[in-house]
Coordinates of C-alpha atoms in Angstrom, one line a residue:
M1 CA -20.8 3.7 8.6
I2 CA -19.6 0.4 10.0
T3 CA -20.3 -0.1 13.7
S4 CA -19.9 -3.0 16.1
T5 CA -20.9 -4.2 19.5
A6 CA -17.2 -5.1 19.9
F7 CA -16.5 -1.5 20.8
A8 CA -19.4 -0.9 23.2
G9 CA -18.3 0.4 26.6
K10 CA -14.6 0.3 25.6
R11 CA -12.2 3.2 25.7
Y12 CA -10.0 4.3 22.8
A13 CA -7.6 7.1 22.0
V14 CA -7.4 8.4 18.5
L15 CA -4.3 10.3 17.4
G16 CA -4.8 12.2 14.1
L17 CA -8.2 13.3 12.9
A18 CA -7.7 13.3 9.1
R19 CA -10.0 11.1 7.0
S20 CA -9.3 7.7 8.5
G21 CA -9.0 9.0 12.0
A22 CA -12.2 11.0 11.8
A23 CA -14.0 8.0 10.4
A24 CA -12.7 5.8 13.3
V25 CA -13.9 8.3 15.9
E26 CA -17.4 8.4 14.3
A27 CA -17.6 4.6 14.1
L28 CA -16.4 4.2 17.7
L29 CA -18.9 6.8 19.0
A30 CA -21.8 5.2 17.1
S31 CA -20.8 1.9 18.6
G32 CA -21.0 3.1 22.2
A33 CA -17.2 3.6 22.9
K34 CA -15.6 6.3 25.0
V35 CA -13.1 8.2 22.9
T36 CA -10.2 10.5 23.6
A37 CA -9.1 12.3 20.4
W38 CA -6.3 14.6 19.4
D39 CA -4.9 16.4 16.3
L40 CA -2.4 19.2 16.0
Q41 CA -4.8 21.1 13.8
E42 CA -7.4 23.1 15.7
D43 CA -9.9 22.8 12.9
A44 CA -9.7 19.0 12.9
R45 CA -10.2 19.0 16.7
G46 CA -13.1 21.4 16.5
K47 CA -15.3 18.9 14.6
F48 CA -15.4 16.8 17.8
E49 CA -15.8 19.5 20.4
G50 CA -18.2 18.3 23.1
R51 CA -18.5 14.8 21.7
V52 CA -15.2 13.3 22.8
E53 CA -12.5 14.1 25.3
L54 CA -10.0 16.3 23.5
A55 CA -6.6 15.5 24.9
D56 CA -3.2 14.4 23.6
P57 CA -2.8 10.7 24.4
L58 CA 0.9 11.3 24.8
E59 CA 0.1 13.3 27.9
K60 CA -2.4 10.9 29.4
D61 CA -2.3 7.9 31.7
L62 CA -3.6 5.2 29.4
T63 CA -4.5 2.7 32.0
G64 CA -7.8 1.1 31.1
F65 CA -7.6 2.0 27.4
D66 CA -8.4 -0.7 24.9
G67 CA -6.4 0.7 22.1
V68 CA -4.7 3.8 20.6
I69 CA -5.7 4.3 16.9
V70 CA -3.1 6.2 14.8
S71 CA -2.9 7.2 11.2
P72 CA -0.7 5.1 8.9
G73 CA 1.3 8.2 8.4
V74 CA 2.6 8.0 12.0
P75 CA 6.1 6.5 11.9
L76 CA 6.0 3.8 14.6
N77 CA 9.8 3.5 14.6
T78 CA 10.4 7.1 15.7
H79 CA 7.1 8.4 17.2
P80 CA 6.8 8.5 21.0
I81 CA 3.2 7.2 21.0
K82 CA 4.3 3.6 20.6
P83 CA 6.6 3.3 23.7
H84 CA 4.1 5.5 25.7
A85 CA 1.2 3.1 24.9
E86 CA 3.4 0.1 25.6
K87 CA 4.1 1.4 29.2
F88 CA 0.4 0.8 29.9
G89 CA 0.0 -2.4 27.9
V90 CA -2.2 -0.7 25.3
P91 CA -2.0 -1.8 21.6
V92 CA -1.3 0.8 18.9
I93 CA -3.6 -0.1 16.0
G94 CA -5.2 1.5 12.9
D95 CA -8.6 1.7 11.3
I96 CA -8.1 -1.6 9.4
E97 CA -7.8 -3.4 12.7
L98 CA -11.0 -1.8 13.9
F99 CA -12.7 -3.1 10.7
A100 CA -11.3 -6.6 11.4
L101 CA -12.8 -6.5 14.9
A102 CA -16.1 -5.2 13.5
R103 CA -16.5 -8.0 11.0
Q104 CA -18.4 -10.2 13.5
D105 CA -21.4 -7.8 13.3
L106 CA -21.5 -7.4 9.5
P107 CA -23.7 -9.4 7.2
P108 CA -21.9 -12.6 5.9
H109 CA -19.2 -11.3 3.5
K110 CA -15.6 -11.9 2.3
V111 CA -12.5 -9.7 2.4
V112 CA -9.9 -9.4 -0.3
G113 CA -6.6 -7.8 0.9
I114 CA -4.0 -6.6 -1.6
T115 CA -0.4 -5.4 -0.9
G116 CA 2.9 -5.0 -2.7
T117 CA 5.3 -2.2 -3.5
N118 CA 3.9 -1.5 -6.9
G119 CA 0.6 -2.2 -8.7
K120 CA -1.6 -2.6 -5.7
S121 CA -3.9 0.4 -6.5
T122 CA -4.6 -0.8 -10.0
T123 CA -5.1 -4.4 -8.9
T124 CA -7.5 -3.3 -6.1
A125 CA -9.5 -1.1 -8.5
L126 CA -9.6 -3.9 -11.0
V127 CA -10.8 -6.5 -8.5
H128 CA -13.5 -4.2 -7.4
Y129 CA -14.6 -3.4 -11.0
I130 CA -14.8 -7.1 -12.0
L131 CA -16.8 -8.0 -8.9
E132 CA -19.3 -5.2 -9.6
Q133 CA -19.6 -6.2 -13.3
A134 CA -20.3 -9.8 -12.1
G135 CA -23.1 -8.6 -9.9
I136 CA -21.3 -9.1 -6.5
P137 CA -21.8 -6.3 -4.1
S138 CA -18.3 -4.7 -3.5
T139 CA -16.6 -1.7 -2.1
M140 CA -12.9 -0.8 -1.9
G141 CA -11.0 1.0 0.9
G142 CA -7.9 1.0 2.9
N143 CA -5.2 2.8 1.0
I144 CA -7.6 3.8 -1.8
G145 CA -11.0 5.4 -1.9
L146 CA -13.0 6.4 1.3
P147 CA -12.0 5.2 4.8
I148 CA -13.5 1.7 5.2
L149 CA -15.2 2.5 8.5
G150 CA -17.0 5.4 7.0
Q151 CA -18.7 3.3 4.3
D152 CA -22.0 1.6 4.5
P153 CA -21.9 -2.2 5.3
L154 CA -22.4 -4.4 2.3
P155 CA -25.4 -6.7 2.0
E156 CA -25.0 -10.4 2.5
G157 CA -22.6 -12.0 0.0
G158 CA -20.6 -8.8 -0.5
A159 CA -16.8 -8.4 -0.8
Y160 CA -14.7 -5.7 0.8
V161 CA -11.6 -5.1 -1.3
L162 CA -8.8 -3.5 0.6
E163 CA -5.5 -2.0 -0.7
L164 CA -3.1 -2.3 2.2
S165 CA 0.2 -0.4 2.6
S166 CA 2.9 -1.8 4.8
Y167 CA 2.0 1.0 7.3
Q168 CA -1.6 -0.2 7.5
I169 CA -0.5 -3.8 7.9
D170 CA 1.8 -2.8 10.8
L171 CA -1.2 -1.4 12.6
T172 CA -3.3 -4.6 12.1
R173 CA -3.3 -7.7 14.1
S174 CA -6.3 -9.8 13.2
L175 CA -7.4 -9.3 9.6
D176 CA -8.0 -12.8 8.3
C177 CA -8.7 -12.2 4.5
E178 CA -10.6 -14.9 2.6
A179 CA -8.2 -14.0 -0.2
A180 CA -5.0 -12.0 -0.1
A181 CA -2.4 -11.0 -2.7
L182 CA 1.2 -10.0 -2.5
L183 CA 2.2 -8.5 -5.9
N184 CA 6.0 -7.8 -5.4
I185 CA 8.5 -6.3 -3.0
T186 CA 11.1 -3.8 -3.9
P187 CA 12.9 -1.3 -1.7
D188 CA 10.7 1.6 -0.6
H189 CA 9.9 3.5 2.6
L190 CA 13.0 2.1 4.2
N191 CA 13.2 5.1 6.6
R192 CA 10.3 3.4 8.5
Y193 CA 12.0 0.0 8.8
D194 CA 15.1 -1.7 10.1
G195 CA 16.4 -2.3 6.6
F196 CA 14.8 -4.0 3.6
E197 CA 14.2 -7.2 5.6
G198 CA 11.9 -5.3 8.0
Y199 CA 9.9 -3.8 5.1
A200 CA 9.5 -7.3 3.4
F201 CA 8.4 -8.8 6.7
S202 CA 5.7 -6.2 7.1
K203 CA 4.3 -7.1 3.6
G204 CA 4.4 -10.8 4.5
R205 CA 2.3 -10.2 7.6
L206 CA -0.8 -9.9 5.5
M207 CA -0.5 -13.6 4.6
A208 CA 0.7 -14.6 8.1
M209 CA -2.6 -13.2 9.5
Q210 CA -4.7 -15.5 7.3
S211 CA -6.0 -18.9 8.4
S212 CA -4.1 -21.7 6.6
G213 CA -7.1 -22.6 4.5
Q214 CA -7.5 -19.1 3.0
L215 CA -6.2 -18.3 -0.5
A216 CA -2.9 -16.4 -0.9
V217 CA -1.9 -15.2 -4.3
F218 CA 1.6 -14.1 -5.4
G219 CA 2.7 -12.1 -8.4
G220 CA 6.4 -11.2 -8.5
Q221 CA 9.4 -13.3 -8.8
D222 CA 11.7 -11.1 -6.7
T223 CA 13.7 -12.8 -3.9
A224 CA 11.7 -11.3 -1.0
T225 CA 8.3 -12.4 -2.5
R226 CA 9.7 -15.9 -3.3
A227 CA 10.7 -16.3 0.4
I228 CA 7.2 -15.5 1.5
V229 CA 5.8 -17.9 -1.1
A230 CA 7.9 -20.8 0.3
A231 CA 6.9 -20.0 3.9
E232 CA 3.2 -19.9 3.0
Q233 CA 3.2 -23.0 0.9
S234 CA 4.7 -24.9 3.8
R235 CA 1.8 -24.0 6.1
R236 CA -1.2 -24.2 3.8
P237 CA -3.0 -27.1 2.0
S238 CA -2.0 -27.7 -1.6
G239 CA -3.3 -25.0 -3.9
R240 CA -4.0 -22.4 -1.3
A241 CA -0.7 -20.4 -1.9
V242 CA -0.7 -19.7 -5.6
E243 CA 1.9 -18.2 -7.9
V244 CA 0.1 -16.7 -10.9
D245 CA 1.0 -17.7 -14.5
K246 CA 0.7 -14.4 -16.2
Q247 CA 2.0 -15.7 -19.6
A248 CA -1.1 -17.8 -19.9
L249 CA -3.0 -14.5 -20.4
A250 CA -0.6 -12.8 -22.7
D251 CA -2.6 -13.5 -25.9
L252 CA -5.6 -11.7 -24.3
Q253 CA -3.8 -8.6 -23.3
P254 CA -4.1 -6.7 -26.6
G255 CA -7.8 -6.5 -25.9
W256 CA -7.3 -4.6 -22.7
P257 CA -6.5 -1.0 -23.9
N258 CA -5.9 0.4 -20.4
L259 CA -4.0 -2.6 -19.0
Q260 CA -0.9 -2.7 -21.2
G261 CA 2.7 -3.7 -20.3
P262 CA 4.2 -6.7 -18.4
H263 CA 3.3 -5.2 -15.0
N264 CA -0.4 -5.0 -15.9
L265 CA -0.3 -8.5 -17.1
E266 CA 0.8 -9.5 -13.6
N267 CA -1.8 -7.3 -12.1
V268 CA -4.5 -8.9 -14.2
A269 CA -3.3 -12.4 -13.4
V270 CA -3.5 -11.7 -9.7
A271 CA -6.9 -10.0 -9.9
I272 CA -8.3 -13.0 -11.8
A273 CA -7.1 -15.4 -9.1
L274 CA -8.7 -13.3 -6.5
V275 CA -12.1 -12.7 -8.2
E276 CA -12.4 -16.4 -9.1
E277 CA -12.0 -17.2 -5.4
M278 CA -15.0 -14.8 -4.9
G279 CA -17.1 -16.8 -7.4
V280 CA -16.5 -14.9 -10.6
T281 CA -16.4 -17.1 -13.8
R282 CA -14.0 -16.8 -16.7
S283 CA -16.7 -15.5 -19.0
Q284 CA -17.5 -12.7 -16.5
W285 CA -13.9 -11.5 -16.1
E286 CA -13.2 -11.8 -19.8
S287 CA -16.1 -9.5 -20.7
A288 CA -15.1 -7.0 -17.9
L289 CA -11.4 -6.5 -18.7
P290 CA -11.7 -4.7 -22.0
N291 CA -13.9 -2.0 -20.4
F292 CA -11.7 -1.2 -17.4
T293 CA -10.7 2.4 -17.6
G294 CA -7.8 2.3 -15.1
L295 CA -6.9 4.7 -12.4
G296 CA -6.1 8.4 -12.7
H297 CA -2.4 9.1 -12.8
R298 CA -1.4 5.4 -13.2
M299 CA -0.7 4.6 -16.9
E300 CA -3.7 6.8 -17.7
R301 CA -4.4 7.4 -21.4
V302 CA -4.9 11.2 -21.6
T303 CA -5.4 11.5 -25.4
N304 CA -4.1 10.3 -28.8
H305 CA -3.4 13.4 -30.8
E306 CA -2.2 13.1 -34.4
G307 CA -1.0 9.6 -33.8
V308 CA 0.9 10.4 -30.6
L309 CA -0.3 8.8 -27.4
F310 CA -0.1 10.8 -24.1
I311 CA 0.2 8.8 -20.9
N312 CA -0.1 10.2 -17.4
D313 CA 1.8 7.9 -15.0
S314 CA 2.4 10.6 -12.3
K315 CA 1.8 8.0 -9.6
A316 CA 5.1 6.4 -10.5
T317 CA 7.2 8.0 -7.7
N318 CA 10.2 5.6 -7.7
Q319 CA 12.3 3.8 -10.3
A320 CA 10.7 0.4 -9.6
S321 CA 7.3 1.9 -10.4
T322 CA 8.5 3.7 -13.6
A323 CA 10.3 0.7 -15.1
P324 CA 7.1 -1.2 -16.0
A325 CA 5.8 1.9 -17.8
L326 CA 8.9 2.0 -19.9
A327 CA 8.6 -1.7 -20.6
A328 CA 5.0 -1.3 -21.8
Y329 CA 5.9 0.4 -25.1
P330 CA 8.6 -1.5 -27.0
P331 CA 10.2 -0.2 -30.2
E332 CA 8.5 -0.4 -33.6
A333 CA 9.3 -3.4 -35.8
N334 CA 12.1 -1.5 -37.5
G335 CA 13.7 -0.9 -34.1
R336 CA 12.8 2.7 -33.7
A337 CA 12.3 3.6 -30.0
R338 CA 8.9 5.3 -29.4
I339 CA 8.9 6.7 -25.8
H340 CA 9.5 10.4 -25.0
W341 CA 10.1 10.0 -21.3
I342 CA 9.4 12.9 -18.9
V343 CA 11.4 12.2 -15.7
G344 CA 12.4 14.0 -12.5
G345 CA 11.0 15.7 -9.4
L346 CA 12.1 15.2 -5.8
P347 CA 14.4 12.1 -5.8
K348 CA 13.8 9.2 -3.5
E349 CA 16.9 7.3 -4.5
D350 CA 20.0 7.7 -6.8
G351 CA 20.6 6.0 -10.0
L352 CA 18.3 4.5 -12.7
G353 CA 17.5 1.3 -10.9
E354 CA 15.2 -1.1 -12.9
C355 CA 14.6 1.7 -15.5
E356 CA 18.1 1.1 -17.0
Q357 CA 17.1 -2.2 -18.6
H358 CA 14.4 -0.5 -20.6
L359 CA 16.3 2.4 -22.1
G360 CA 16.2 0.8 -25.5
N361 CA 12.5 1.7 -25.6
V362 CA 13.3 5.4 -25.0
A363 CA 13.6 7.8 -28.0
A364 CA 14.4 10.8 -25.8
A365 CA 14.2 11.9 -22.1
Y366 CA 13.0 15.3 -20.9
T367 CA 14.3 16.0 -17.4
I368 CA 12.4 18.2 -14.9
G369 CA 12.6 19.3 -11.3
E370 CA 15.2 19.0 -8.6
A371 CA 16.4 15.6 -9.9
G372 CA 16.5 16.8 -13.5
P373 CA 20.3 17.5 -13.7
R374 CA 21.2 14.1 -12.1
F375 CA 18.9 12.2 -14.5
A376 CA 20.4 14.1 -17.4
E377 CA 23.9 13.0 -16.3
L378 CA 22.8 9.4 -16.0
L379 CA 20.8 9.3 -19.2
E380 CA 23.0 11.2 -21.7
P381 CA 25.3 8.3 -22.4
H382 CA 22.3 6.2 -23.5
V383 CA 19.5 8.4 -25.0
A384 CA 18.9 12.0 -26.3
V385 CA 18.3 14.3 -23.4
H386 CA 16.4 17.6 -23.3
K387 CA 16.9 19.5 -20.1
S388 CA 13.8 21.3 -18.8
E389 CA 12.9 22.7 -15.4
L390 CA 9.1 22.9 -15.6
L391 CA 6.7 20.2 -16.7
C392 CA 5.1 22.4 -19.3
E393 CA 8.4 23.0 -21.0
A394 CA 9.1 19.3 -21.1
V395 CA 5.7 18.4 -22.6
R396 CA 6.0 21.1 -25.2
C397 CA 9.5 19.9 -26.2
A398 CA 8.3 16.3 -26.4
V399 CA 5.4 17.3 -28.7
D400 CA 7.9 19.0 -30.9
H401 CA 10.0 15.8 -31.3
A402 CA 7.4 13.1 -31.3
Q403 CA 6.3 11.4 -34.4
P404 CA 3.1 9.4 -35.2
G405 CA 3.2 6.1 -33.3
D406 CA 5.2 7.6 -30.4
V407 CA 4.3 7.8 -26.8
I408 CA 4.8 10.9 -24.5
L409 CA 5.1 9.4 -21.1
L410 CA 5.0 11.3 -17.8
S411 CA 6.5 8.7 -15.4
P412 CA 8.7 10.7 -13.1
A413 CA 10.4 8.1 -10.9
C414 CA 10.4 10.8 -8.2
A415 CA 8.1 12.3 -5.7
S416 CA 6.4 15.6 -6.6
F417 CA 7.0 17.8 -3.7
D418 CA 9.7 20.0 -5.2
Q419 CA 7.1 21.6 -7.5
F420 CA 3.6 20.1 -6.7
R421 CA 1.6 19.3 -3.6
D422 CA 1.3 15.6 -4.5
Y423 CA 1.4 13.3 -7.5
E424 CA -2.2 14.0 -8.3
K425 CA -1.6 17.7 -8.7
R426 CA 1.3 16.9 -11.0
G427 CA -0.8 14.6 -13.1
E428 CA -3.6 17.1 -13.3
H429 CA -1.1 19.7 -14.5
F430 CA 0.1 17.3 -17.2
R431 CA -3.4 16.8 -18.4
Q432 CA -3.9 20.6 -18.5
V433 CA -0.7 21.1 -20.5
V434 CA -1.6 18.3 -22.9
A435 CA -5.1 19.8 -23.4
A436 CA -3.6 23.2 -24.1
L437 CA -1.1 21.9 -26.6
T438 CA -3.5 19.7 -28.5
G439 CA -6.5 22.0 -28.9
A440 CA -6.8 24.8 -26.3
S441 CA -7.2 28.5 -26.9
S442 CA -4.6 30.7 -28.6
E443 CA -4.1 32.5 -25.3
I444 CA -3.1 29.3 -23.5
Q445 CA -0.9 28.3 -26.4
Q446 CA 0.8 31.7 -26.3
A447 CA 1.4 31.4 -22.5
L448 CA 3.0 28.0 -23.0
A449 CA 5.2 29.3 -25.8
E450 CA 6.4 32.0 -23.4
G451 CA 7.3 29.4 -20.8
V452 CA 4.5 30.4 -18.4
D453 CA 3.7 27.5 -16.0
I454 CA -0.1 27.3 -16.1

C-alpha cells in the first residue's frame, strides 16, 4: 500500500468503509495516524474492530482533526457531514487527496489525471496500456481499478494514471498532475451540483490544480470545455494547454479494431498527447494501439457470428454516451443502415439527446425496461421499433432481423437499476444471451425461445 510520513501523528475521520474508504484507513494506520471510522454496515465496521475508534464523525466533536475522508458517493451538497466538519474548520477530502499528500514520500514519478463526462475510462485504460507496452512502470486507479492507496508504490520513473470523476475532484485540493486531460463536458449528475455550470466548474478544477508549466490536454469542442481551454491557455506558457487534432489520426483508425468510432478517435488523440508527455515515442504507441482490447461493457466486441457483429456497450448510461456508439457504425455504401439498437432501462433524462442525429445509422430499435415505452414513442417516427421488456427478448428479436454486415448494439442510454444491479451485470447478461443464441446448448436455446430470462 501507499503510506506517508505526512500522516504520522495526525488524526482523521473516515466516513464509509467500502473499497476506497477501507484502503484509506489501512494507509493511514500504516502511516502512524489516529483514525476514527464509521460505516452504516456492521460487517464493514467489524473489519476494523480494535484497530480504530469506531464512531460516527457526525456525532463527534472534530476539534483537532486534520481531515474527514468520505467516499465520492457522499453527496456534499446535501449530506450533513460537510457543514458539521466546517464548524470545526476541518476539510472534507477523499482518498485522491490523501494520495496527493503522500506523493512526497514516493519514488520519483509522474501522475496523469483524466476526467470528462464520457470516454475517461477507455482513455485511462489506453494510457496505462500504452505506457506498459513502452516499458514504463504504470498503474491505474481513481474511478477505475483498485483504490490507489491500496496499490504498491511504483519504482522510480513510474506513472500513476488516474481516472477522476467530478465527485473525486470535489474532494481533492492539491493534486498537481504532470499531465491532465479533459475529454468533454455534457450534462450529467446535475443533482449533485448547482446547475450545469457547477458541474463544469468541478471538471475544470483538475486543470486549475496544476502548476502552470504542466501539460493540459483537451478533447471536446463543447462550449463548456472550450471555456476551460481559453482560461488555461491564458495562464500557461505556449503549448502547455493543447487541443488535440484527432483528424490527423483518422487514416490510422481502421487498424485499431477495438477503438472504432469518432469518440474513440478523440480518446486516442488525447491518450497519445498524454503518453508522449511521459516519454513514449510514436513508434511505441503506433505498435500498441492495434492490440488494445478495450474495456468490458464499453464498445466491447462480444463476437462476430455469421457476419453479424455483437457489441456490448452497457456502460453507456446516458444519451451523450450512447451517441458515439451509434456514430461508430455508418450505413453501407448503398445507404442501408446496419445498427440493431437495444435501448432502454431506468431513464436519467427524457428525449433522445445527441442520439437523434445518428438515427440514420439505425436499421431498427429494440426497446427494453422501464424507459422502453417512451423510447418506442420517440423512435417510431424515424426507425422500425420492436418493443420488448427483457433484454433476452430484444437480443433474440435482433438476431432474427439482422443480416450479414449488421451490428447488434446494446447501448442502453439508461441506468440499469430497473432490472439489473449495475451496468456490469447487464453487460454480463448480454454476453450470456449472445453466447446462448450463437452456439449454446439446446436447453438454453429452448429457454430463450420460451421467454425465460436466464
